[in-house]
Coordinates of N, CA and C and ligand atoms in Angstrom, one line a residue:
X1 N -6.3 16.2 -31.8 CA -5.4 16.2 -32.9 C -4.5 14.9 -32.7
X2 N -4.6 14.0 -33.7 CA -3.8 12.8 -33.7 C -2.3 13.0 -34.0
X3 N -1.6 12.2 -33.3 CA 0.0 12.2 -33.6 C 0.2 11.5 -34.8
X4 N 1.1 12.4 -35.7 CA 1.4 11.7 -37.0 C 3.0 11.2 -36.8
X5 N 3.1 9.9 -37.2 CA 4.2 9.0 -36.9 C 4.6 8.3 -38.3
X6 N 5.9 8.5 -38.4 CA 6.5 7.6 -39.4 C 7.6 6.7 -38.4
X7 N 7.5 5.4 -38.5 CA 8.4 4.5 -37.9 C 9.0 3.5 -38.7
X8 N 10.3 3.5 -38.5 CA 11.3 2.6 -39.3 C 11.6 1.3 -38.4
X9 N 11.1 0.3 -39.0 CA 11.3 -1.1 -38.3 C 12.5 -1.7 -38.9
X10 N 13.5 -1.7 -38.3 CA 14.8 -2.4 -39.0 C 14.7 -3.8 -39.0
X11 N 13.9 -4.4 -38.4 CA 14.0 -5.9 -38.1 C 15.2 -6.4 -37.8
X12 N 15.6 -7.6 -38.1 CA 17.0 -8.0 -37.7 C 18.2 -7.6 -38.9
X13 N 18.2 -6.3 -39.1 CA 19.2 -5.6 -39.9 C 19.7 -4.6 -39.2
X14 N 21.0 -4.1 -39.9 CA 21.6 -3.0 -39.2 C 23.0 -3.3 -38.7
X15 N 23.7 -2.3 -38.2 CA 25.0 -2.4 -37.6 C 25.3 -1.3 -36.8
X16 N 26.4 -1.1 -36.2 CA 26.8 0.1 -35.6 C 27.0 1.3 -36.5
X17 N 27.6 0.7 -37.8 CA 27.9 1.8 -38.6 C 26.5 2.5 -39.3
X18 N 25.5 1.6 -39.4 CA 24.1 2.2 -40.0 C 23.7 3.1 -39.0
X19 N 23.8 2.5 -37.5 CA 23.1 3.4 -36.7 C 23.8 4.8 -36.5
X20 N 25.0 4.9 -37.0 CA 25.6 6.3 -36.8 C 25.2 7.0 -38.1
X21 N 25.4 6.3 -39.2 CA 25.1 7.0 -40.3 C 23.8 7.5 -40.6
X22 N 23.0 6.4 -40.6 CA 21.5 6.5 -41.0 C 20.9 7.4 -40.1
X23 N 20.9 7.1 -38.7 CA 20.3 8.0 -37.8 C 20.9 9.4 -37.6
X24 N 22.1 9.5 -37.9 CA 22.7 10.9 -38.0 C 22.0 11.8 -39.1
X25 N 22.1 11.0 -40.2 CA 21.3 11.9 -41.5 C 19.8 12.1 -41.0
X26 N 19.2 11.1 -40.6 CA 17.6 11.2 -40.3 C 17.5 12.4 -39.3
X27 N 18.4 12.4 -38.2 CA 18.3 13.4 -37.2 C 18.5 14.9 -37.9
X28 N 19.4 14.9 -38.8 CA 19.8 16.4 -39.2 C 18.7 16.8 -40.4
X29 N 17.9 15.8 -40.9 CA 16.9 16.1 -41.9 C 15.5 16.4 -41.0
X30 N 15.3 15.6 -40.0 CA 14.1 15.5 -39.1 C 13.8 16.9 -38.5
X31 N 14.9 17.6 -38.2 CA 14.7 19.1 -37.6 C 14.1 19.9 -38.6
X32 N 14.2 19.7 -39.9 CA 13.5 20.7 -40.9 C 12.2 20.2 -41.5
X33 N 11.6 19.1 -40.9 CA 10.4 18.7 -41.5 C 9.4 19.8 -41.0
X34 N 8.3 20.0 -42.0 CA 7.3 21.0 -41.6 C 6.0 20.5 -41.5
X35 N 6.0 19.1 -41.3 CA 4.5 18.3 -41.1 C 4.3 17.8 -39.7
X36 N 4.9 18.2 -38.7 CA 4.9 17.8 -37.4 C 5.0 16.3 -37.3
X37 N 5.6 15.6 -38.2 CA 5.5 14.2 -38.0 C 6.6 13.8 -37.0
X38 N 6.2 12.8 -36.3 CA 7.4 12.4 -35.1 C 8.0 10.9 -35.9
X39 N 9.3 11.1 -36.1 CA 10.1 10.1 -36.8 C 10.6 9.3 -35.6
X40 N 10.3 7.9 -35.9 CA 10.8 6.9 -34.8 C 11.7 5.9 -35.6
X41 N 12.7 5.4 -34.8 CA 13.5 4.3 -35.3 C 13.5 3.1 -34.4
X42 N 13.3 1.9 -34.9 CA 13.0 0.8 -34.1 C 14.1 -0.3 -34.6
X43 N 15.4 -0.2 -33.9 CA 16.3 -1.1 -34.4 C 16.4 -2.3 -33.6
X44 N 17.2 -3.2 -33.9 CA 17.6 -4.5 -33.1 C 18.0 -4.0 -31.8
X45 N 17.5 -4.7 -30.6 CA 17.7 -4.3 -29.3 C 19.2 -4.0 -29.0
X46 N 20.1 -4.6 -29.7 CA 21.3 -4.4 -29.4 C 22.0 -3.1 -29.8
X47 N 21.3 -2.5 -30.8 CA 21.7 -1.1 -31.4 C 21.1 0.0 -30.7
X48 N 19.9 -0.4 -29.7 CA 19.2 0.8 -29.3 C 20.0 2.0 -28.6
X49 N 21.1 1.6 -28.0 CA 22.0 2.6 -27.1 C 22.7 3.5 -28.4
X50 N 23.2 2.8 -29.4 CA 23.8 3.5 -30.5 C 22.9 4.4 -31.2
X51 N 21.9 4.0 -31.4 CA 20.8 4.9 -32.1 C 20.3 5.8 -31.4
X52 N 20.1 5.7 -29.9 CA 19.8 6.7 -29.0 C 20.7 7.9 -29.1
X53 N 22.0 7.5 -29.0 CA 23.1 8.5 -29.0 C 23.0 9.4 -30.3
X54 N 22.7 8.8 -31.5 CA 22.5 9.5 -32.6 C 21.2 10.5 -32.6
X55 N 20.3 9.8 -31.9 CA 18.9 10.3 -32.2 C 18.8 11.7 -31.4
X56 N 19.3 11.9 -30.3 CA 19.5 13.1 -29.6 C 18.2 13.7 -29.3
X57 N 17.0 13.0 -29.1 CA 15.7 13.5 -28.7 C 15.1 14.1 -29.9
X58 N 15.8 14.1 -31.2 CA 15.0 14.7 -32.3 C 14.2 13.6 -33.0
X59 N 14.7 12.5 -33.0 CA 14.2 11.4 -33.3 C 14.1 10.4 -32.4
X60 N 12.7 9.7 -32.2 CA 12.3 8.7 -31.1 C 12.8 7.3 -31.4
X61 N 13.0 6.6 -30.4 CA 13.3 5.3 -30.5 C 12.3 4.1 -29.9
X62 N 12.2 3.1 -30.7 CA 11.5 2.1 -30.1 C 12.1 0.6 -30.0
X63 N 11.5 -0.2 -29.4 CA 12.0 -1.7 -29.3 C 10.9 -2.5 -30.1
X64 N 11.6 -3.6 -30.8 CA 10.7 -4.3 -31.7 C 9.9 -5.4 -31.1
X65 N 10.1 -5.7 -29.9 CA 9.3 -6.6 -29.1 C 9.7 -6.6 -27.7
X66 N 9.0 -7.0 -26.7 CA 9.1 -7.1 -25.3 C 8.7 -8.4 -24.7
X67 N 9.2 -8.9 -23.7 CA 8.9 -10.2 -23.1 C 7.4 -9.9 -22.4
X68 N 6.8 -11.2 -22.3 CA 5.4 -11.0 -21.7 C 5.4 -11.1 -20.1
X69 N 6.6 -11.0 -19.5 CA 6.7 -11.1 -18.1 C 7.4 -9.6 -17.6
X70 N 7.4 -9.5 -16.4 CA 8.1 -8.2 -16.0 C 9.6 -8.3 -15.8
X71 N 9.9 -9.5 -15.3 CA 11.4 -9.7 -15.0 C 11.5 -11.3 -14.6
X72 N 12.7 -11.7 -14.7 CA 13.0 -13.1 -14.1 C 13.8 -14.0 -15.2
X73 N 13.5 -15.3 -15.1 CA 14.5 -16.2 -15.6 C 13.8 -16.6 -16.9
X74 N 14.1 -15.4 -17.8 CA 13.6 -15.6 -19.4 C 14.6 -15.3 -20.2
X75 N 15.5 -16.2 -20.3 CA 17.0 -15.9 -21.1 C 16.7 -15.4 -22.5
X76 N 17.3 -14.3 -22.8 CA 17.1 -13.8 -24.1 C 16.1 -12.8 -24.2
X77 N 15.1 -12.6 -23.3 CA 14.0 -11.7 -23.2 C 14.4 -10.3 -22.8
X78 N 13.6 -9.3 -23.2 CA 13.8 -7.9 -22.8 C 12.5 -7.4 -22.4
X79 N 12.4 -6.9 -21.0 CA 11.1 -6.3 -20.7 C 10.7 -4.9 -21.1
X80 N 9.4 -4.7 -21.0 CA 9.1 -3.2 -21.4 C 9.8 -2.3 -20.5
X81 N 9.8 -2.5 -19.3 CA 10.4 -1.5 -18.3 C 11.8 -1.3 -18.7
X82 N 12.8 -2.3 -19.1 CA 14.0 -2.1 -19.5 C 14.1 -1.2 -20.7
X83 N 13.1 -1.5 -21.6 CA 13.3 -0.7 -22.9 C 12.9 0.8 -22.4
X84 N 12.0 0.9 -21.5 CA 11.7 2.4 -21.1 C 12.9 3.0 -20.4
X85 N 13.5 2.0 -19.5 CA 14.8 2.6 -18.7 C 15.8 3.0 -19.8
X86 N 15.9 2.2 -20.8 CA 17.1 2.5 -21.8 C 16.8 3.7 -22.7
X87 N 15.7 4.2 -22.5 CA 15.4 5.5 -23.3 C 14.5 5.3 -24.5
X88 N 13.8 4.2 -24.6 CA 12.8 3.9 -25.7 C 11.6 4.7 -25.3
X89 N 10.8 5.2 -26.4 CA 9.5 5.8 -26.3 C 8.3 4.8 -26.7
X90 N 8.9 4.0 -27.7 CA 7.7 3.0 -28.1 C 8.3 1.6 -28.2
X91 N 7.2 0.8 -28.2 CA 7.4 -0.7 -28.4 C 6.3 -1.3 -29.3
X92 N 6.9 -2.0 -30.3 CA 6.1 -2.7 -31.3 C 5.6 -3.8 -30.6
X93 N 4.2 -4.2 -30.9 CA 3.6 -5.4 -30.4 C 2.9 -6.0 -31.4
X94 N 3.3 -7.5 -31.5 CA 2.1 -8.3 -32.4 C 2.6 -8.2 -33.9
X95 N 3.8 -7.8 -34.3 CA 4.3 -7.7 -35.6 C 4.0 -9.0 -36.2
X96 N 3.7 -9.0 -37.5 CA 3.1 -10.4 -38.1 C 4.2 -11.4 -38.2
X97 N 5.4 -10.9 -38.2 CA 6.6 -11.8 -38.0 C 6.7 -12.4 -36.7
X98 N 6.3 -11.7 -35.7 CA 6.3 -12.4 -34.4 C 5.2 -13.4 -34.4
X99 N 4.0 -13.0 -34.9 CA 2.9 -13.9 -34.9 C 3.1 -15.1 -35.6
X100 N 3.7 -14.9 -37.0 CA 4.0 -16.0 -37.8 C 4.9 -17.0 -37.4
X101 N 6.1 -16.4 -37.2 CA 7.4 -17.1 -36.9 C 7.6 -17.6 -35.5
X102 N 7.0 -16.9 -34.4 CA 7.0 -17.2 -33.1 C 5.7 -17.5 -32.5
X103 N 4.8 -17.6 -33.1 CA 3.4 -18.0 -32.5 C 2.9 -17.2 -31.6
X104 N 3.2 -15.9 -31.7 CA 2.4 -15.0 -30.8 C 0.9 -14.9 -31.1
X105 N 0.2 -14.9 -30.1 CA -1.3 -14.9 -30.2 C -1.8 -13.7 -29.7
X106 N -3.2 -13.3 -29.9 CA -3.8 -12.0 -29.6 C -3.7 -12.0 -28.1
X107 N -3.9 -13.2 -27.4 CA -3.9 -13.0 -25.9 C -2.5 -12.6 -25.3
X108 N -1.4 -13.1 -26.0 CA -0.1 -12.6 -25.7 C 0.1 -11.3 -26.1
X109 N -0.4 -10.8 -27.1 CA -0.4 -9.4 -27.6 C -0.9 -8.5 -26.4
X110 N -2.1 -8.9 -25.8 CA -2.9 -8.2 -24.8 C -1.9 -8.1 -23.5
X111 N -1.3 -9.3 -23.3 CA -0.5 -9.2 -21.9 C 0.6 -8.2 -22.3
X112 N 1.4 -8.3 -23.5 CA 2.4 -7.5 -23.7 C 2.0 -5.9 -23.6
X113 N 0.8 -5.7 -24.4 CA 0.4 -4.3 -24.5 C 0.2 -3.8 -22.9
X114 N -0.4 -4.4 -22.1 CA -0.6 -4.1 -20.8 C 0.9 -3.8 -20.1
X115 N 1.9 -4.5 -20.2 CA 3.1 -4.3 -19.6 C 3.7 -2.9 -20.3
X116 N 3.7 -2.9 -21.6 CA 4.1 -1.8 -22.4 C 3.5 -0.5 -21.9
X117 N 2.2 -0.4 -21.7 CA 1.4 0.9 -21.2 C 1.8 1.1 -19.9
X118 N 1.8 0.0 -19.0 CA 2.1 0.4 -17.7 C 3.6 0.8 -17.5
X119 N 4.5 0.5 -18.3 CA 5.9 0.9 -18.1 C 6.0 2.4 -18.5
X120 N 5.1 2.9 -19.3 CA 5.1 4.3 -19.8 C 5.5 4.5 -21.2
X121 N 5.5 3.4 -22.0 CA 6.0 3.3 -23.3 C 4.6 3.4 -24.1
X122 N 4.7 3.9 -25.3 CA 3.5 3.8 -26.2 C 3.5 2.4 -27.1
X123 N 2.6 1.8 -27.1 CA 2.4 0.5 -27.8 C 2.1 0.7 -29.2
X124 N 2.9 0.4 -30.2 CA 2.4 0.2 -31.7 C 1.9 -1.0 -31.9
X125 N 0.6 -1.4 -31.9 CA 0.1 -2.7 -32.0 C -0.2 -3.0 -33.4
X126 N 0.5 -4.1 -33.8 CA 0.3 -4.4 -35.3 C -0.8 -5.4 -35.6
X127 N -1.6 -5.2 -36.5 CA -2.7 -6.1 -36.9 C -2.7 -6.4 -38.4
X128 N -3.2 -7.2 -39.0 CA -3.4 -7.4 -40.3 C -3.8 -8.7 -40.8
X129 N -4.4 -9.0 -42.1 CA -5.0 -10.2 -42.5 C -3.9 -11.0 -43.4
X130 N -4.0 -12.2 -43.7 CA -3.4 -12.8 -44.6 C -3.9 -12.7 -45.8
X131 N -3.2 -13.1 -46.9 CA -4.1 -13.1 -48.3 C -5.2 -14.0 -48.4
X132 N -5.0 -15.3 -47.7 CA -6.1 -16.2 -47.8 C -7.3 -15.7 -47.1
X133 N -7.1 -15.0 -46.0 CA -8.3 -14.3 -45.3 C -8.8 -13.3 -46.1
X134 N -8.0 -12.4 -46.8 CA -8.6 -11.4 -47.6 C -9.5 -12.0 -48.8
X135 N -8.9 -12.9 -49.4 CA -9.5 -13.6 -50.6 C -10.9 -14.3 -50.2
X136 N -10.8 -14.7 -48.9 CA -12.1 -15.4 -48.3 C -13.1 -14.3 -48.0
X137 N -12.7 -13.0 -47.9 CA -13.6 -11.9 -47.7 C -13.7 -11.7 -46.1
X138 N -12.7 -12.2 -45.5 CA -12.6 -12.1 -43.9 C -11.8 -11.1 -43.2
X139 N -11.2 -10.2 -44.2 CA -10.3 -9.2 -43.7 C -10.4 -8.3 -42.7
X140 N -11.8 -7.7 -42.9 CA -12.3 -6.8 -41.7 C -12.6 -7.5 -40.4
X141 N -13.1 -8.8 -40.6 CA -13.5 -9.6 -39.4 C -12.1 -10.1 -38.7
X142 N -11.1 -10.4 -39.5 CA -10.0 -10.9 -38.7 C -9.2 -9.6 -37.9
X143 N -9.2 -8.6 -38.6 CA -8.5 -7.4 -38.1 C -9.4 -7.0 -36.7
X144 N -10.5 -6.9 -37.0 CA -11.3 -6.5 -35.9 C -11.0 -7.3 -34.7
X145 N -10.9 -8.7 -35.0 CA -10.8 -9.6 -33.7 C -9.5 -9.4 -33.2
X146 N -8.3 -9.1 -34.0 CA -7.1 -8.7 -33.4 C -7.2 -7.5 -32.6
X147 N -7.8 -6.6 -33.1 CA -7.9 -5.2 -32.3 C -8.7 -5.6 -30.9
X148 N -9.8 -6.3 -31.2 CA -10.5 -6.4 -29.9 C -9.7 -7.2 -28.8
X149 N -9.1 -8.2 -29.1 CA -8.5 -9.0 -28.2 C -7.1 -8.4 -27.7
X150 N -6.4 -8.0 -28.8 CA -5.1 -7.5 -28.6 C -5.0 -6.3 -27.6
X151 N -6.1 -5.5 -27.7 CA -6.4 -4.3 -26.9 C -7.3 -4.4 -25.8
X152 N -7.5 -5.6 -25.5 CA -8.6 -6.0 -24.3 C -8.0 -5.5 -22.9
X153 N -6.7 -5.3 -22.7 CA -6.3 -4.9 -21.5 C -6.3 -3.3 -21.3
X154 N -6.4 -2.7 -22.2 CA -6.3 -1.4 -22.2 C -7.4 -0.5 -21.3
X155 N -6.9 0.1 -20.4 CA -7.9 0.6 -19.4 C -8.4 2.1 -20.1
X156 N -9.3 2.8 -19.6 CA -10.0 3.9 -20.2 C -9.0 5.1 -20.3
X157 N -8.1 5.4 -19.3 CA -7.1 6.4 -19.1 C -5.9 6.0 -20.0
X158 N -5.7 4.8 -20.6 CA -4.3 4.5 -21.2 C -4.5 4.6 -22.6
X159 N -5.5 4.9 -23.4 CA -5.5 4.9 -24.7 C -4.7 5.8 -25.4
X160 N -4.1 6.9 -24.8 CA -3.3 7.8 -25.4 C -1.9 7.2 -25.6
X161 N -1.7 6.0 -25.0 CA -0.4 5.3 -25.1 C -0.7 4.1 -26.3
X162 N -1.6 4.2 -27.0 CA -1.8 3.1 -28.1 C -1.7 3.7 -29.5
X163 N -1.1 3.0 -30.2 CA -1.1 3.3 -31.7 C -1.3 1.9 -32.6
X164 N -2.1 2.1 -33.5 CA -2.5 0.7 -34.1 C -1.8 0.9 -35.6
X165 N -1.1 -0.3 -35.9 CA -0.5 -0.2 -37.4 C -1.2 -1.3 -38.1
X166 N -1.9 -1.0 -39.1 CA -2.7 -2.0 -40.0 C -1.6 -2.4 -41.0
X167 N -1.1 -3.5 -41.0 CA -0.1 -4.1 -41.9 C -0.7 -5.4 -42.6
X168 N -1.2 -5.3 -43.8 CA -1.7 -6.5 -44.4 C -0.5 -7.6 -44.5
X169 N -0.6 -8.7 -44.1 CA 0.5 -9.7 -44.1 C 1.0 -9.8 -45.6
X170 N 0.1 -9.8 -46.4 CA 0.5 -10.0 -47.9 C 1.3 -8.8 -48.5
X171 N 1.4 -7.8 -47.8 CA 2.0 -6.6 -48.4 C 3.3 -6.4 -47.7
X172 N 3.6 -7.1 -46.7 CA 4.9 -6.9 -45.9 C 6.0 -7.5 -46.6
X173 N 7.1 -6.8 -47.0 CA 8.2 -7.2 -47.7 C 8.1 -7.8 -49.0
X174 N 6.8 -7.6 -49.6 CA 6.6 -8.3 -50.8 C 6.7 -7.3 -52.1
X175 N 6.6 -6.0 -51.8 CA 6.5 -5.2 -52.8 C 5.1 -4.9 -53.4
X176 N 4.1 -5.6 -52.7 CA 2.8 -5.3 -53.0 C 2.4 -4.5 -52.0
X177 N 1.5 -3.6 -52.2 CA 0.8 -2.7 -51.3 C -0.6 -2.6 -51.3
X178 N -1.4 -2.2 -50.3 CA -2.8 -2.1 -50.4 C -3.1 -0.8 -51.1
X179 N -4.1 -0.8 -51.8 CA -4.5 0.5 -52.4 C -4.9 1.6 -51.3
X180 N -4.8 2.8 -51.7 CA -5.2 3.8 -50.7 C -6.5 3.5 -50.3
X181 N -7.5 3.2 -51.2 CA -8.9 3.0 -51.0 C -9.0 1.8 -49.8
X182 N -8.4 0.8 -50.2 CA -8.5 -0.4 -49.2 C -7.7 0.1 -47.8
X183 N -6.6 0.8 -47.9 CA -6.1 1.1 -46.5 C -7.0 1.8 -45.9
X184 N -7.6 2.9 -46.6 CA -8.6 3.8 -45.8 C -9.7 3.1 -45.4
X185 N -10.3 2.1 -46.0 CA -11.5 1.5 -45.6 C -11.3 0.7 -44.4
X186 N -10.0 -0.1 -44.4 CA -9.6 -0.8 -43.2 C -9.5 0.2 -41.9
X187 N -8.8 1.2 -42.2 CA -8.4 2.2 -41.1 C -9.9 2.7 -40.5
X188 N -10.8 3.1 -41.3 CA -12.0 3.5 -40.9 C -12.6 2.5 -40.1
X189 N -12.6 1.2 -40.6 CA -13.2 0.1 -39.8 C -12.5 -0.3 -38.5
X190 N -11.0 0.0 -38.4 CA -10.4 -0.2 -37.3 C -10.9 1.0 -36.2
X191 N -11.0 2.1 -36.7 CA -11.6 3.2 -35.8 C -12.9 3.0 -35.3
X192 N -13.8 2.4 -36.1 CA -15.2 1.9 -35.6 C -15.0 0.9 -34.4
X193 N -14.3 0.0 -34.7 CA -14.0 -0.9 -33.6 C -13.6 -0.5 -32.4
X194 N -12.6 0.6 -32.4 CA -12.2 1.1 -31.2 C -13.1 2.0 -30.6
X195 N -13.9 2.7 -31.5 CA -15.1 3.4 -30.9 C -16.0 2.5 -30.2
X196 N -16.4 1.3 -30.7 CA -17.2 0.2 -29.9 C -16.6 -0.4 -28.6
X197 N -15.1 -0.1 -28.5 CA -14.6 -0.6 -27.3 C -14.5 0.5 -26.3
X198 N -15.1 1.7 -26.6 CA -15.2 2.9 -25.7 C -13.9 3.5 -25.5
X199 N -13.1 3.5 -26.6 CA -11.9 4.2 -26.8 C -12.0 5.6 -27.4
X200 N -11.2 6.5 -27.2 CA -11.3 7.8 -27.9 C -10.6 7.6 -29.3
X201 N -11.5 7.0 -30.0 CA -10.9 6.6 -31.3 C -10.5 7.6 -32.2
X202 N -11.1 8.9 -32.4 CA -10.7 10.0 -33.1 C -9.2 10.5 -32.7
X203 N -8.9 10.0 -31.5 CA -7.6 10.5 -31.0 C -6.4 9.5 -31.3
X204 N -6.8 8.2 -31.6 CA -5.8 7.2 -31.6 C -5.1 7.2 -33.2
X205 N -3.8 7.3 -33.2 CA -3.1 7.3 -34.4 C -3.2 6.0 -35.2
X206 N -3.5 5.8 -36.4 CA -3.5 4.6 -37.1 C -2.4 4.6 -38.3
X207 N -1.6 3.8 -38.1 CA -0.3 3.7 -39.3 C -0.6 2.7 -40.3
X208 N -0.3 2.9 -41.5 CA -0.3 1.8 -42.5 C 1.2 1.4 -42.7
X209 N 1.2 0.0 -42.8 CA 2.5 -0.6 -43.3 C 2.3 -1.8 -44.1
X210 N 3.5 -2.0 -45.0 CA 3.3 -3.0 -45.9 C 3.9 -2.4 -47.4
X211 N 5.1 -2.5 -47.6 CA 5.9 -2.2 -48.7 C 5.7 -0.6 -49.2
X212 N 5.6 0.2 -48.0 CA 5.6 1.7 -48.2 C 6.9 2.0 -48.8
X213 N 6.8 2.8 -49.8 CA 8.1 3.3 -50.6 C 7.9 4.7 -50.8
X214 N 9.1 5.5 -51.2 CA 8.9 6.9 -51.4 C 7.9 7.2 -52.4
X215 N 7.7 6.4 -53.3 CA 6.8 6.7 -54.5 C 5.3 6.4 -54.3
X216 N 5.0 5.6 -53.3 CA 3.6 5.3 -52.9 C 2.9 6.0 -51.5
X217 N 4.1 6.5 -50.8 CA 3.8 7.1 -49.6 C 2.7 8.1 -49.6
X218 N 2.9 9.2 -50.6 CA 1.9 10.2 -50.5 C 0.6 10.0 -50.8
X219 N 0.4 8.8 -51.6 CA -1.1 8.6 -51.9 C -1.7 7.9 -50.6
X220 N -1.0 7.0 -50.0 CA -1.4 6.3 -48.7 C -1.8 7.3 -47.5
X221 N -0.8 8.2 -47.4 CA -0.9 9.2 -46.3 C -1.8 10.3 -46.5
X222 N -2.4 10.6 -47.8 CA -3.4 11.5 -48.0 C -4.6 11.1 -47.5
X223 N -5.0 9.7 -47.2 CA -6.2 9.2 -46.8 C -6.5 9.8 -45.3
X224 N -7.8 10.2 -45.1 CA -8.2 10.7 -43.8 C -7.9 10.1 -42.5
X225 N -7.8 8.7 -42.7 CA -7.7 7.8 -41.4 C -6.3 7.2 -41.3
X226 N -5.6 7.7 -42.3 CA -4.1 7.1 -42.2 C -3.1 8.3 -41.7
X227 N -2.5 8.0 -40.6 CA -2.0 9.1 -39.7 C -0.5 8.9 -39.8
X228 N 0.1 8.0 -40.7 CA 1.4 7.8 -40.8 C 1.8 6.4 -41.3
X229 N 3.0 6.0 -41.1 CA 3.3 4.6 -41.6 C 4.5 3.8 -40.8
X230 N 4.2 2.5 -40.9 CA 5.4 1.7 -40.3 C 6.2 1.1 -41.4
X231 N 7.4 1.4 -41.4 CA 8.1 1.2 -42.7 C 9.3 0.1 -42.4
X232 N 9.4 -0.9 -43.1 CA 10.3 -2.0 -43.0 C 11.5 -1.6 -44.0
X233 N 11.6 -2.4 -44.9 CA 12.8 -2.4 -45.9 C 13.2 -0.9 -46.3
X234 N 12.2 -0.1 -46.6 CA 12.7 1.4 -47.1 C 13.1 2.1 -45.8
X235 N 13.0 1.6 -44.6 CA 13.5 2.6 -43.5 C 15.1 2.3 -43.3
X236 N 15.5 1.3 -44.1 CA 17.1 1.2 -43.9 C 18.0 2.0 -45.0
X237 N 17.1 2.8 -45.8 CA 17.8 3.7 -46.9 C 17.5 5.0 -46.5
X238 N 18.4 5.7 -46.1 CA 18.3 7.0 -45.5 C 17.4 7.9 -46.1
X239 N 17.8 8.2 -47.4 CA 17.1 9.3 -48.3 C 15.7 8.7 -48.4
X240 N 15.4 7.6 -48.8 CA 14.1 7.0 -49.2 C 13.3 7.1 -47.8
X241 N 13.9 6.9 -46.8 CA 13.1 6.8 -45.4 C 12.6 8.4 -45.2
X242 N 13.5 9.4 -45.3 CA 13.1 10.7 -45.0 C 12.2 11.2 -46.1
X243 N 12.3 10.7 -47.4 CA 11.3 11.1 -48.3 C 10.0 10.8 -47.9
X244 N 10.0 9.3 -47.4 CA 8.6 9.0 -46.9 C 8.1 9.7 -45.6
X245 N 9.1 10.2 -44.9 CA 8.7 11.0 -43.6 C 8.0 12.4 -44.2
X246 N 8.7 13.0 -45.3 CA 8.1 14.3 -45.9 C 7.0 14.0 -46.7
X247 N 6.5 12.9 -46.9 CA 5.4 12.6 -47.7 C 4.0 12.9 -47.0
X248 N 4.1 13.1 -45.6 CA 2.9 13.1 -44.8 C 2.4 14.6 -44.9
X249 N 1.1 14.8 -45.3 CA 0.8 16.2 -45.4 C 0.7 17.0 -44.2
X250 N 1.1 18.4 -44.2 CA 1.1 18.9 -43.0 C -0.3 19.2 -42.5
X251 N -0.7 19.2 -41.2 CA -2.0 19.4 -40.7 C -3.0 18.2 -40.9
X252 N -2.7 17.3 -41.3 CA -3.6 16.1 -41.7 C -3.9 15.4 -40.5
Ligands
PEP301 C1 7.2 -4.0 -41.5 O1 8.2 -4.6 -41.2 O2 6.4 -3.6 -40.6 C2 6.9 -3.7 -42.9 C3 5.9 -3.0 -43.2 O3 7.9 -4.1 -43.8 P1 8.1 -3.5 -45.4 O4 7.9 -2.0 -45.3 O5 9.4 -3.9 -45.8 O6 7.0 -4.1 -46.2

């Protein structure tokens, strides 16, 4: 049985006030969800403590990025072990904004995944093609390459600490979303790649991300290989985020 997850990536948004009000609301609603979904909030690192206080173990907490080193003279960086120590359960790795704005490569993703997994966190590894790559018919090949290299450091017994988020770059923050059929096709392709890597592919949760909103979540989440979502903008609006969490079918 795969974990069903809806994770809200706040990116560089939020405040102490939002941490208190939004997470307090999400916690109070999450207790009554009847679809076994694990709700995760991924705030800017400076608000992790505030979010954890409100989350009270009903809602899980993640970190948006970790450094590719264990510790040392890397001003401004936060390690996977620190995130674990602070109370996080998840770490995003390889978000397209990290790849595009900070030049993160698949090789760096692999190094970070190794550190995340060895620290005891679950890595949510983001993959996805650009519009040019999709239009050139390269979407599956690009995503397959990101999965193979980005997850090349995962050992056989570590796959239970891996979640993959398929986020087409052209759909992130744009209001455009993949059709349910396209999302399903890519998720099935990712599962095949994972199988080819010797991973227990049927047990690995695959999330869809890219302009998921309350009004398109149910269709995307009804697909057999879509196990939940990674939500950006809509995770900053408490009621909309909870409505997305409720859209996951029970027993899927
Ligand atoms: C994201 O940041 O991972 C994301 C999917 O953003 P949005 O939902 O705003 O497209």
